């Protein structure tokens, strides 16, 4: 009977998919952004924000891009290779690529030198104000030195000397740095052009370097364009002065209103990619407004806010009830970051918390004691477990030679052999109770009083954050016990960093990290002990200020494991296995607690599994090869797409 | 009169200078962390952040920054460039591109409001206590009591779903897509003109000179148009130039709601993104327009009512 039912269901799904296949595709896509996500700069090298890069990835072609499975695929470069196992990378460009203006008029050929101009721009202190420097500076031979050289020039000091306290920029120095061409750059930086090939030399073998070639720090800019508009012209470039080389040009743009993408005329890869006749991105005030536009047919998809989802989901007669579908996860992996050096509001140390969180049993009791279901439901009310995140590194960032996702390697190391994601499996009440008892004994001996207050901060006027904090409060009360941890919600006025993080007031910070390139080091490198570049270690956990010896020893061990993995260049599987070991150590010791992925619900006429998917970098918003339908997809149809995709 | 104008002009300049200086200093009191987005705070090293602050001149002493600002303003008429909203674009361009749209919608709405609101207010006063007056009062109460966003949503639903009008303003179809934002702008200001016109009219109707005119046998129409309306319109007329000039400022709520690319939401956006040059320029613009509007209002009433003089010892305002 079950087989018959499943057969019938499959036939129905196939029929529905077949009926969709017969429906018309959308030729003129209407989509939206919330007004706070308006483009700030049209200079692809200057931007570090998704709001800009989501647009710019359609306008200029990088060397490589991603397909809908997240795999690296050729773009401006038709092929790439490393003749020496990862230190030197050679990218061979396609022929016939052109720079055009916003009206499609041809301006120049795209040539390999344009990538030299692009990198020179990024590394030149006076031209790009230090934006996007860190990745090339850490990877390419001579890049850091060239940046330092231009900075010294701009300050009018001798290259190689320390910048004096309170130093001021020199007007002549800035002008001299801005006037730099390629000569000094090529002299200092190990990058060269041979015909239609660009050759980068890395500081060490970097197996993930091709993924960096999808990112804006390695994007091109036409040398002829720079010659025409000058440095200040490119710094202040706008949609109607930009030269385009990507699949679309912006044919109309009104700030905080709408932008219209039109297919680039004579695009070199016109036959290789499917494009829309136009893509109109409307700026809307909020999710409610987007939904009302979707209902009047003025948008082709909408992401649903919690209240809208509730209304539709709980009412089977709602006209959209059968059309709800899940989005694919964004590239961000969210974690609970414990703060190990918390202060009271008067600046004195919060000894009670600091001692408690430094205790391994205390941290592990939370890791194994909490059932995060209600918290996950704040992100995804219908299917909270689809948001489950058991690893720190994002899903899909790296895949080993057998096609196994890196996060699966971490789960294997942790012994999380859960069968699917249908319940909150990490909770182990017996183990958590034992750990709680052990922690209370150990900490009482150290003078810690219970319940330990856990201070959590939200923005005072954010009702959504307030509702989430209420859920967290209840969750901690239910699973940890009010005798053990007292979850206290406090508020800040406008800026988390200034008001909370810098004064070190919060015990818990929840944050998501998205990778810039395809290697676990991009995640794990943020947590290592004693590293000034490790963002979370220095700005969230404050581990470098912690004093508990056992805690520091655990962090040092984790850091040692990361360092060991980092230098494995010749065997990608061994590299990922070593990183997985380090990450498992970090999670098992509950130094950080992975929590969720952002998977929301939507109504859409776009097959989400046909869209470019990228777990890192900036390629995820390219409007190419999308499958669409003039009617909104039903739930079963999107499920069928997912099943097909995951086969 | 010329002396009065010169005096007011100097007072206005000083006021604008004080307002802009105060805003400039207040912005500099904010921690420099506001200069960076959360994302930048995540990715930049302390040294890189310092480099950027130094390059933007924000690490210089405040008086040096203020001096630089005024020097550029007075010698080059340069308000600086936007640091956030439209990176490296001249502030004049950022504001200029939005100026016209807000003004166009605002002036149309103001015209509609005057043409509709003032006559209705007159009729309400004329038939005070009657059905028409009560309907007018109910409308005024409704518009002012219900949160604006609620009836904007109502207008949107009726307009977009029933009449098929565009829900958002678009430059590609500015006529039809302006109807809903103008409707929302007008609904509020119509009620305002109705309310004030009725109130001033009723005030005048209760004055002794009107009773005398009626006793002398003047017809109601003559009393209403020759005496009551003329005097009742004076307080409204005084603020008319101010209202016209401030249409440039747009409406934060309506422009946000209908994605009108006007000046309305720009100030809050600029403050929230710490785009100091844009904030300073908008404050300067609003202060100038406000002061100019009040000044022109004073001049206008001397034209409408010759009894009022701006100089001299008697009847001076």
PDB file of N, CA and C in Angstrom, chain A residues 36 39-40 46 48 125 129-131 147 151 155 163 167 169 215 235-238 252 254-258 260 280 283-285 289 292-293 295 298 494-495 497-498 501-502 513 516 533 535-536, chain B residues 31 33-34 37-46 48 51-52 54-55 84-89 93 98 149 156 160-161 165-172 256-261 269 273:
ATOM      1  N   UNK A  36      17.269  49.112   2.211  1.00  0.00           N
ATOM      2  CA  UNK A  36      18.559  49.233   2.903  1.00  0.00           C
ATOM      3  C   UNK A  36      19.679  48.523   2.129  1.00  0.00           C
ATOM      4  N   UNK A  39      22.610  49.784  -3.835  1.00  0.00           N
ATOM      5  CA  UNK A  39      24.020  49.850  -4.246  1.00  0.00           C
ATOM      6  C   UNK A  39      24.668  51.119  -3.701  1.00  0.00           C
ATOM      7  N   UNK A  40      25.867  50.966  -3.166  1.00  0.00           N
ATOM      8  CA  UNK A  40      26.590  52.149  -2.673  1.00  0.00           C
ATOM      9  C   UNK A  40      27.691  52.567  -3.634  1.00  0.00           C
ATOM     10  N   UNK A  46      36.315  48.362  -5.174  1.00  0.00           N
ATOM     11  CA  UNK A  46      36.183  49.112  -3.927  1.00  0.00           C
ATOM     12  C   UNK A  46      35.207  48.434  -2.974  1.00  0.00           C
ATOM     13  N   UNK A  48      32.976  45.994  -0.693  1.00  0.00           N
ATOM     14  CA  UNK A  48      33.117  44.775   0.118  1.00  0.00           C
ATOM     15  C   UNK A  48      31.749  44.280   0.556  1.00  0.00           C
ATOM     16  N   UNK A 125      47.272  51.859  -2.246  1.00  0.00           N
ATOM     17  CA  UNK A 125      46.657  52.513  -1.079  1.00  0.00           C
ATOM     18  C   UNK A 125      45.909  53.784  -1.469  1.00  0.00           C
ATOM     19  N   UNK A 129      41.846  52.929  -1.105  1.00  0.00           N
ATOM     20  CA  UNK A 129      41.638  53.121   0.337  1.00  0.00           C
ATOM     21  C   UNK A 129      41.730  51.819   1.142  1.00  0.00           C
ATOM     22  N   UNK A 130      42.560  50.899   0.737  1.00  0.00           N
ATOM     23  CA  UNK A 130      42.817  49.632   1.456  1.00  0.00           C
ATOM     24  C   UNK A 130      41.668  48.619   1.371  1.00  0.00           C
ATOM     25  N   UNK A 131      40.718  48.846   0.499  1.00  0.00           N
ATOM     26  CA  UNK A 131      39.619  47.878   0.386  1.00  0.00           C
ATOM     27  C   UNK A 131      40.087  46.628  -0.357  1.00  0.00           C
ATOM     28  N   UNK A 147      51.526  47.101  -1.660  1.00  0.00           N
ATOM     29  CA  UNK A 147      50.573  47.893  -0.872  1.00  0.00           C
ATOM     30  C   UNK A 147      51.330  48.804   0.097  1.00  0.00           C
ATOM     31  N   UNK A 151      51.459  52.905   0.220  1.00  0.00           N
ATOM     32  CA  UNK A 151      51.029  53.586   1.453  1.00  0.00           C
ATOM     33  C   UNK A 151      52.119  54.558   1.928  1.00  0.00           C
ATOM     34  N   UNK A 155      51.972  58.700   2.265  1.00  0.00           N
ATOM     35  CA  UNK A 155      52.272  59.430   3.498  1.00  0.00           C
ATOM     36  C   UNK A 155      53.574  60.217   3.398  1.00  0.00           C
ATOM     37  N   UNK A 163      55.154  53.901  10.136  1.00  0.00           N
ATOM     38  CA  UNK A 163      54.346  55.119  10.022  1.00  0.00           C
ATOM     39  C   UNK A 163      54.326  55.824  11.374  1.00  0.00           C
ATOM     40  N   UNK A 167      50.582  60.524  11.771  1.00  0.00           N
ATOM     41  CA  UNK A 167      51.080  60.919  10.442  1.00  0.00           C
ATOM     42  C   UNK A 167      49.929  61.396   9.559  1.00  0.00           C
ATOM     43  N   UNK A 169      48.537  62.375   5.576  1.00  0.00           N
ATOM     44  CA  UNK A 169      48.787  62.060   4.168  1.00  0.00           C
ATOM     45  C   UNK A 169      49.467  63.259   3.497  1.00  0.00           C
ATOM     46  N   UNK A 215      36.398  36.122  -7.064  1.00  0.00           N
ATOM     47  CA  UNK A 215      36.131  37.231  -6.148  1.00  0.00           C
ATOM     48  C   UNK A 215      36.626  38.554  -6.719  1.00  0.00           C
ATOM     49  N   UNK A 235      37.145  56.025  -9.154  1.00  0.00           N
ATOM     50  CA  UNK A 235      36.703  56.016  -7.753  1.00  0.00           C
ATOM     51  C   UNK A 235      35.233  56.426  -7.650  1.00  0.00           C
ATOM     52  N   UNK A 236      34.827  57.336  -8.521  1.00  0.00           N
ATOM     53  CA  UNK A 236      33.441  57.825  -8.460  1.00  0.00           C
ATOM     54  C   UNK A 236      32.623  57.284  -9.629  1.00  0.00           C
ATOM     55  N   UNK A 237      32.971  56.095 -10.091  1.00  0.00           N
ATOM     56  CA  UNK A 237      32.294  55.557 -11.272  1.00  0.00           C
ATOM     57  C   UNK A 237      30.810  55.310 -10.961  1.00  0.00           C
ATOM     58  N   UNK A 238      29.985  55.521 -11.967  1.00  0.00           N
ATOM     59  CA  UNK A 238      28.546  55.263 -11.800  1.00  0.00           C
ATOM     60  C   UNK A 238      28.087  54.329 -12.911  1.00  0.00           C
ATOM     61  N   UNK A 252      18.942  51.252 -17.098  1.00  0.00           N
ATOM     62  CA  UNK A 252      18.310  52.359 -16.368  1.00  0.00           C
ATOM     63  C   UNK A 252      18.528  52.154 -14.873  1.00  0.00           C
ATOM     64  N   UNK A 254      17.687  54.259 -11.101  1.00  0.00           N
ATOM     65  CA  UNK A 254      17.278  55.390 -10.264  1.00  0.00           C
ATOM     66  C   UNK A 254      17.498  54.971  -8.823  1.00  0.00           C
ATOM     67  N   UNK A 255      18.333  55.723  -8.148  1.00  0.00           N
ATOM     68  CA  UNK A 255      18.709  55.393  -6.773  1.00  0.00           C
ATOM     69  C   UNK A 255      17.472  55.239  -5.897  1.00  0.00           C
ATOM     70  N   UNK A 256      17.421  54.183  -5.128  1.00  0.00           N
ATOM     71  CA  UNK A 256      16.325  53.856  -4.206  1.00  0.00           C
ATOM     72  C   UNK A 256      14.990  53.699  -4.933  1.00  0.00           C
ATOM     73  N   UNK A 257      15.039  53.363  -6.221  1.00  0.00           N
ATOM     74  CA  UNK A 257      13.795  53.145  -6.947  1.00  0.00           C
ATOM     75  C   UNK A 257      13.866  51.842  -7.733  1.00  0.00           C
ATOM     76  N   UNK A 258      14.656  51.823  -8.793  1.00  0.00           N
ATOM     77  CA  UNK A 258      14.799  50.564  -9.533  1.00  0.00           C
ATOM     78  C   UNK A 258      16.037  50.597 -10.418  1.00  0.00           C
ATOM     79  N   UNK A 260      17.482  48.505 -13.986  1.00  0.00           N
ATOM     80  CA  UNK A 260      17.077  47.597 -15.056  1.00  0.00           C
ATOM     81  C   UNK A 260      18.324  47.031 -15.722  1.00  0.00           C
ATOM     82  N   UNK A 280      14.410  43.598 -13.817  1.00  0.00           N
ATOM     83  CA  UNK A 280      14.135  44.849 -13.103  1.00  0.00           C
ATOM     84  C   UNK A 280      14.177  44.573 -11.607  1.00  0.00           C
ATOM     85  N   UNK A 283      13.353  48.554  -5.592  1.00  0.00           N
ATOM     86  CA  UNK A 283      13.715  48.764  -4.191  1.00  0.00           C
ATOM     87  C   UNK A 283      12.423  48.939  -3.406  1.00  0.00           C
ATOM     88  N   UNK A 284      12.224  48.092  -2.414  1.00  0.00           N
ATOM     89  CA  UNK A 284      10.978  48.187  -1.637  1.00  0.00           C
ATOM     90  C   UNK A 284      11.304  48.416  -0.164  1.00  0.00           C
ATOM     91  N   UNK A 285      10.303  48.925   0.524  1.00  0.00           N
ATOM     92  CA  UNK A 285      10.528  49.340   1.902  1.00  0.00           C
ATOM     93  C   UNK A 285      10.792  48.153   2.829  1.00  0.00           C
ATOM     94  N   UNK A 289       5.760  45.007   1.949  1.00  0.00           N
ATOM     95  CA  UNK A 289       5.540  45.696   0.672  1.00  0.00           C
ATOM     96  C   UNK A 289       5.871  44.757  -0.479  1.00  0.00           C
ATOM     97  N   UNK A 292       2.991  42.442  -1.031  1.00  0.00           N
ATOM     98  CA  UNK A 292       1.838  43.046  -1.713  1.00  0.00           C
ATOM     99  C   UNK A 292       2.144  43.235  -3.203  1.00  0.00           C
ATOM    100  N   UNK A 293       3.375  43.525  -3.541  1.00  0.00           N
ATOM    101  CA  UNK A 293       3.748  43.622  -4.968  1.00  0.00           C
ATOM    102  C   UNK A 293       3.673  42.265  -5.650  1.00  0.00           C
ATOM    103  N   UNK A 295       1.672  39.888  -4.826  1.00  0.00           N
ATOM    104  CA  UNK A 295       0.253  39.547  -4.981  1.00  0.00           C
ATOM    105  C   UNK A 295      -0.385  40.259  -6.180  1.00  0.00           C
ATOM    106  N   UNK A 298       3.435  42.157  -9.618  1.00  0.00           N
ATOM    107  CA  UNK A 298       4.528  43.055 -10.009  1.00  0.00           C
ATOM    108  C   UNK A 298       5.906  42.492  -9.671  1.00  0.00           C
ATOM    109  N   UNK A 494      21.952  51.661  19.262  1.00  0.00           N
ATOM    110  CA  UNK A 494      22.074  51.653  17.797  1.00  0.00           C
ATOM    111  C   UNK A 494      23.230  50.828  17.241  1.00  0.00           C
ATOM    112  N   UNK A 495      24.309  50.653  17.968  1.00  0.00           N
ATOM    113  CA  UNK A 495      25.463  49.993  17.360  1.00  0.00           C
ATOM    114  C   UNK A 495      26.019  48.918  18.286  1.00  0.00           C
ATOM    115  N   UNK A 497      28.606  46.999  17.970  1.00  0.00           N
ATOM    116  CA  UNK A 497      30.050  47.009  18.165  1.00  0.00           C
ATOM    117  C   UNK A 497      30.470  48.012  19.220  1.00  0.00           C
ATOM    118  N   UNK A 498      29.966  49.227  19.072  1.00  0.00           N
ATOM    119  CA  UNK A 498      30.385  50.291  19.980  1.00  0.00           C
ATOM    120  C   UNK A 498      29.816  50.111  21.379  1.00  0.00           C
ATOM    121  N   UNK A 501      30.038  45.132  21.986  1.00  0.00           N
ATOM    122  CA  UNK A 501      31.202  44.273  21.762  1.00  0.00           C
ATOM    123  C   UNK A 501      32.481  44.878  22.314  1.00  0.00           C
ATOM    124  N   UNK A 502      32.698  46.159  22.023  1.00  0.00           N
ATOM    125  CA  UNK A 502      33.951  46.770  22.509  1.00  0.00           C
ATOM    126  C   UNK A 502      34.005  46.851  24.029  1.00  0.00           C
ATOM    127  N   UNK A 513      29.095  33.626   9.473  1.00  0.00           N
ATOM    128  CA  UNK A 513      30.280  33.892   8.645  1.00  0.00           C
ATOM    129  C   UNK A 513      30.066  33.284   7.262  1.00  0.00           C
ATOM    130  N   UNK A 516      34.895  33.729   1.693  1.00  0.00           N
ATOM    131  CA  UNK A 516      35.266  34.471   0.488  1.00  0.00           C
ATOM    132  C   UNK A 516      35.884  33.537  -0.551  1.00  0.00           C
ATOM    133  N   UNK A 533      44.929  38.422  13.072  1.00  0.00           N
ATOM    134  CA  UNK A 533      44.010  38.439  11.930  1.00  0.00           C
ATOM    135  C   UNK A 533      42.743  37.624  12.195  1.00  0.00           C
ATOM    136  N   UNK A 535      39.427  37.061  13.246  1.00  0.00           N
ATOM    137  CA  UNK A 535      38.385  38.032  13.569  1.00  0.00           C
ATOM    138  C   UNK A 535      37.591  37.658  14.819  1.00  0.00           C
ATOM    139  N   UNK A 536      37.023  36.471  14.836  1.00  0.00           N
ATOM    140  CA  UNK A 536      36.168  36.113  15.976  1.00  0.00           C
ATOM    141  C   UNK A 536      36.959  36.020  17.280  1.00  0.00           C
TER     142      UNK A 536
ATOM    143  N   UNK B  31      31.250  58.016  17.931  1.00  0.00           N
ATOM    144  CA  UNK B  31      32.476  57.208  17.806  1.00  0.00           C
ATOM    145  C   UNK B  31      32.753  56.888  16.343  1.00  0.00           C
ATOM    146  N   UNK B  33      33.616  54.311  15.020  1.00  0.00           N
ATOM    147  CA  UNK B  33      33.141  52.991  14.584  1.00  0.00           C
ATOM    148  C   UNK B  33      31.960  53.122  13.631  1.00  0.00           C
ATOM    149  N   UNK B  34      31.185  54.218  13.806  1.00  0.00           N
ATOM    150  CA  UNK B  34      30.012  54.401  12.952  1.00  0.00           C
ATOM    151  C   UNK B  34      30.412  54.611  11.493  1.00  0.00           C
ATOM    152  N   UNK B  37      30.763  49.772   8.312  1.00  0.00           N
ATOM    153  CA  UNK B  37      29.627  48.868   8.401  1.00  0.00           C
ATOM    154  C   UNK B  37      30.024  47.707   9.316  1.00  0.00           C
ATOM    155  N   UNK B  38      29.030  46.941   9.750  1.00  0.00           N
ATOM    156  CA  UNK B  38      29.332  45.767  10.577  1.00  0.00           C
ATOM    157  C   UNK B  38      30.253  44.817   9.807  1.00  0.00           C
ATOM    158  N   UNK B  39      29.999  44.728   8.495  1.00  0.00           N
ATOM    159  CA  UNK B  39      30.796  43.842   7.664  1.00  0.00           C
ATOM    160  C   UNK B  39      32.257  44.286   7.622  1.00  0.00           C
ATOM    161  N   UNK B  40      32.434  45.591   7.508  1.00  0.00           N
ATOM    162  CA  UNK B  40      33.806  46.120   7.488  1.00  0.00           C
ATOM    163  C   UNK B  40      34.474  45.922   8.843  1.00  0.00           C
ATOM    164  N   UNK B  41      33.687  46.109   9.896  1.00  0.00           N
ATOM    165  CA  UNK B  41      34.252  45.890  11.223  1.00  0.00           C
ATOM    166  C   UNK B  41      34.702  44.447  11.392  1.00  0.00           C
ATOM    167  N   UNK B  42      34.032  43.546  10.676  1.00  0.00           N
ATOM    168  CA  UNK B  42      34.409  42.143  10.751  1.00  0.00           C
ATOM    169  C   UNK B  42      35.685  41.857   9.972  1.00  0.00           C
ATOM    170  N   UNK B  43      35.801  42.532   8.831  1.00  0.00           N
ATOM    171  CA  UNK B  43      36.873  42.130   7.921  1.00  0.00           C
ATOM    172  C   UNK B  43      38.147  42.953   8.031  1.00  0.00           C
ATOM    173  N   UNK B  44      38.038  44.197   8.493  1.00  0.00           N
ATOM    174  CA  UNK B  44      39.221  45.066   8.473  1.00  0.00           C
ATOM    175  C   UNK B  44      40.063  44.920   9.733  1.00  0.00           C
ATOM    176  N   UNK B  45      41.345  45.042   9.540  1.00  0.00           N
ATOM    177  CA  UNK B  45      42.222  45.065  10.716  1.00  0.00           C
ATOM    178  C   UNK B  45      42.170  46.478  11.312  1.00  0.00           C
ATOM    179  N   UNK B  46      42.648  46.609  12.551  1.00  0.00           N
ATOM    180  CA  UNK B  46      42.654  47.926  13.190  1.00  0.00           C
ATOM    181  C   UNK B  46      43.465  48.921  12.356  1.00  0.00           C
ATOM    182  N   UNK B  48      43.985  48.881   9.131  1.00  0.00           N
ATOM    183  CA  UNK B  48      43.248  49.279   7.919  1.00  0.00           C
ATOM    184  C   UNK B  48      42.154  50.285   8.251  1.00  0.00           C
ATOM    185  N   UNK B  51      43.772  53.568   8.754  1.00  0.00           N
ATOM    186  CA  UNK B  51      44.154  54.131   7.445  1.00  0.00           C
ATOM    187  C   UNK B  51      42.978  54.845   6.802  1.00  0.00           C
ATOM    188  N   UNK B  52      41.818  54.203   6.871  1.00  0.00           N
ATOM    189  CA  UNK B  52      40.654  54.784   6.196  1.00  0.00           C
ATOM    190  C   UNK B  52      40.146  56.033   6.907  1.00  0.00           C
ATOM    191  N   UNK B  54      41.943  58.018   8.625  1.00  0.00           N
ATOM    192  CA  UNK B  54      42.927  59.071   8.376  1.00  0.00           C
ATOM    193  C   UNK B  54      42.742  59.628   6.964  1.00  0.00           C
ATOM    194  N   UNK B  55      42.530  58.715   5.999  1.00  0.00           N
ATOM    195  CA  UNK B  55      42.332  59.153   4.611  1.00  0.00           C
ATOM    196  C   UNK B  55      41.082  60.028   4.495  1.00  0.00           C
ATOM    197  N   UNK B  84      29.025  57.016   1.842  1.00  0.00           N
ATOM    198  CA  UNK B  84      28.301  55.768   2.012  1.00  0.00           C
ATOM    199  C   UNK B  84      27.178  55.560   0.999  1.00  0.00           C
ATOM    200  N   UNK B  85      26.272  56.522   0.949  1.00  0.00           N
ATOM    201  CA  UNK B  85      25.064  56.289   0.159  1.00  0.00           C
ATOM    202  C   UNK B  85      25.390  56.100  -1.318  1.00  0.00           C
ATOM    203  N   UNK B  86      26.210  56.982  -1.857  1.00  0.00           N
ATOM    204  CA  UNK B  86      26.663  56.830  -3.244  1.00  0.00           C
ATOM    205  C   UNK B  86      28.151  57.193  -3.233  1.00  0.00           C
ATOM    206  N   UNK B  87      28.948  56.187  -3.008  1.00  0.00           N
ATOM    207  CA  UNK B  87      30.357  56.391  -2.660  1.00  0.00           C
ATOM    208  C   UNK B  87      31.089  57.277  -3.677  1.00  0.00           C
ATOM    209  N   UNK B  88      31.756  58.299  -3.145  1.00  0.00           N
ATOM    210  CA  UNK B  88      32.594  59.230  -3.917  1.00  0.00           C
ATOM    211  C   UNK B  88      31.829  60.123  -4.887  1.00  0.00           C
ATOM    212  N   UNK B  89      30.509  60.099  -4.840  1.00  0.00           N
ATOM    213  CA  UNK B  89      29.732  61.009  -5.682  1.00  0.00           C
ATOM    214  C   UNK B  89      29.636  62.370  -4.976  1.00  0.00           C
ATOM    215  N   UNK B  93      25.393  66.295  -6.274  1.00  0.00           N
ATOM    216  CA  UNK B  93      24.784  65.407  -7.262  1.00  0.00           C
ATOM    217  C   UNK B  93      23.798  64.447  -6.574  1.00  0.00           C
ATOM    218  N   UNK B  98      17.580  64.031  -6.491  1.00  0.00           N
ATOM    219  CA  UNK B  98      16.338  63.695  -5.797  1.00  0.00           C
ATOM    220  C   UNK B  98      15.421  64.901  -5.588  1.00  0.00           C
ATOM    221  N   UNK B 149       0.532  55.005   7.931  1.00  0.00           N
ATOM    222  CA  UNK B 149       0.883  53.810   7.147  1.00  0.00           C
ATOM    223  C   UNK B 149      -0.326  52.913   6.921  1.00  0.00           C
ATOM    224  N   UNK B 156      -3.118  51.846  -1.188  1.00  0.00           N
ATOM    225  CA  UNK B 156      -2.371  50.934  -2.056  1.00  0.00           C
ATOM    226  C   UNK B 156      -3.253  49.774  -2.496  1.00  0.00           C
ATOM    227  N   UNK B 160      -4.038  49.625  -6.294  1.00  0.00           N
ATOM    228  CA  UNK B 160      -3.295  48.615  -7.065  1.00  0.00           C
ATOM    229  C   UNK B 160      -4.177  47.425  -7.454  1.00  0.00           C
ATOM    230  N   UNK B 161      -4.979  46.965  -6.522  1.00  0.00           N
ATOM    231  CA  UNK B 161      -5.752  45.744  -6.816  1.00  0.00           C
ATOM    232  C   UNK B 161      -7.041  46.033  -7.563  1.00  0.00           C
ATOM    233  N   UNK B 165      -3.505  50.300 -10.642  1.00  0.00           N
ATOM    234  CA  UNK B 165      -2.422  51.303 -10.711  1.00  0.00           C
ATOM    235  C   UNK B 165      -1.105  50.700 -10.215  1.00  0.00           C
ATOM    236  N   UNK B 166       0.033  51.199 -10.710  1.00  0.00           N
ATOM    237  CA  UNK B 166       1.321  50.651 -10.235  1.00  0.00           C
ATOM    238  C   UNK B 166       1.486  50.887  -8.730  1.00  0.00           C
ATOM    239  N   UNK B 167       2.001  49.872  -8.041  1.00  0.00           N
ATOM    240  CA  UNK B 167       2.183  49.982  -6.581  1.00  0.00           C
ATOM    241  C   UNK B 167       3.396  50.823  -6.221  1.00  0.00           C
ATOM    242  N   UNK B 168       4.355  50.879  -7.125  1.00  0.00           N
ATOM    243  CA  UNK B 168       5.581  51.617  -6.848  1.00  0.00           C
ATOM    244  C   UNK B 168       5.757  52.722  -7.886  1.00  0.00           C
ATOM    245  N   UNK B 169       6.398  53.766  -7.457  1.00  0.00           N
ATOM    246  CA  UNK B 169       6.740  54.836  -8.393  1.00  0.00           C
ATOM    247  C   UNK B 169       7.835  54.329  -9.326  1.00  0.00           C
ATOM    248  N   UNK B 170       7.702  54.643 -10.601  1.00  0.00           N
ATOM    249  CA  UNK B 170       8.778  54.286 -11.529  1.00  0.00           C
ATOM    250  C   UNK B 170       9.017  55.412 -12.522  1.00  0.00           C
ATOM    251  N   UNK B 171      10.286  55.678 -12.779  1.00  0.00           N
ATOM    252  CA  UNK B 171      10.646  56.746 -13.711  1.00  0.00           C
ATOM    253  C   UNK B 171      10.257  56.373 -15.142  1.00  0.00           C
ATOM    254  N   UNK B 172      10.030  55.067 -15.353  1.00  0.00           N
ATOM    255  CA  UNK B 172       9.666  54.658 -16.711  1.00  0.00           C
ATOM    256  C   UNK B 172       8.192  54.937 -17.011  1.00  0.00           C
ATOM    257  N   UNK B 256       9.205  56.509   1.100  1.00  0.00           N
ATOM    258  CA  UNK B 256       9.683  55.175   1.453  1.00  0.00           C
ATOM    259  C   UNK B 256       8.657  54.111   1.016  1.00  0.00           C
ATOM    260  N   UNK B 257       7.390  54.413   1.315  1.00  0.00           N
ATOM    261  CA  UNK B 257       6.336  53.426   1.075  1.00  0.00           C
ATOM    262  C   UNK B 257       6.188  53.106  -0.409  1.00  0.00           C
ATOM    263  N   UNK B 258       6.312  54.131  -1.251  1.00  0.00           N
ATOM    264  CA  UNK B 258       6.111  53.912  -2.679  1.00  0.00           C
ATOM    265  C   UNK B 258       7.432  53.903  -3.458  1.00  0.00           C
ATOM    266  N   UNK B 259       8.533  53.786  -2.751  1.00  0.00           N
ATOM    267  CA  UNK B 259       9.862  53.774  -3.380  1.00  0.00           C
ATOM    268  C   UNK B 259      10.078  54.975  -4.292  1.00  0.00           C
ATOM    269  N   UNK B 260       9.583  56.117  -3.879  1.00  0.00           N
ATOM    270  CA  UNK B 260       9.818  57.340  -4.653  1.00  0.00           C
ATOM    271  C   UNK B 260      11.265  57.774  -4.378  1.00  0.00           C
ATOM    272  N   UNK B 261      12.062  57.949  -5.440  1.00  0.00           N
ATOM    273  CA  UNK B 261      13.483  58.275  -5.205  1.00  0.00           C
ATOM    274  C   UNK B 261      13.681  59.746  -4.875  1.00  0.00           C
ATOM    275  N   UNK B 269      18.558  58.075   6.094  1.00  0.00           N
ATOM    276  CA  UNK B 269      19.530  57.116   5.534  1.00  0.00           C
ATOM    277  C   UNK B 269      20.953  57.599   5.791  1.00  0.00           C
ATOM    278  N   UNK B 273      23.784  55.798   8.142  1.00  0.00           N
ATOM    279  CA  UNK B 273      25.013  55.269   7.533  1.00  0.00           C
ATOM    280  C   UNK B 273      26.233  56.140   7.822  1.00  0.00           C
TER     281      UNK B 273
END
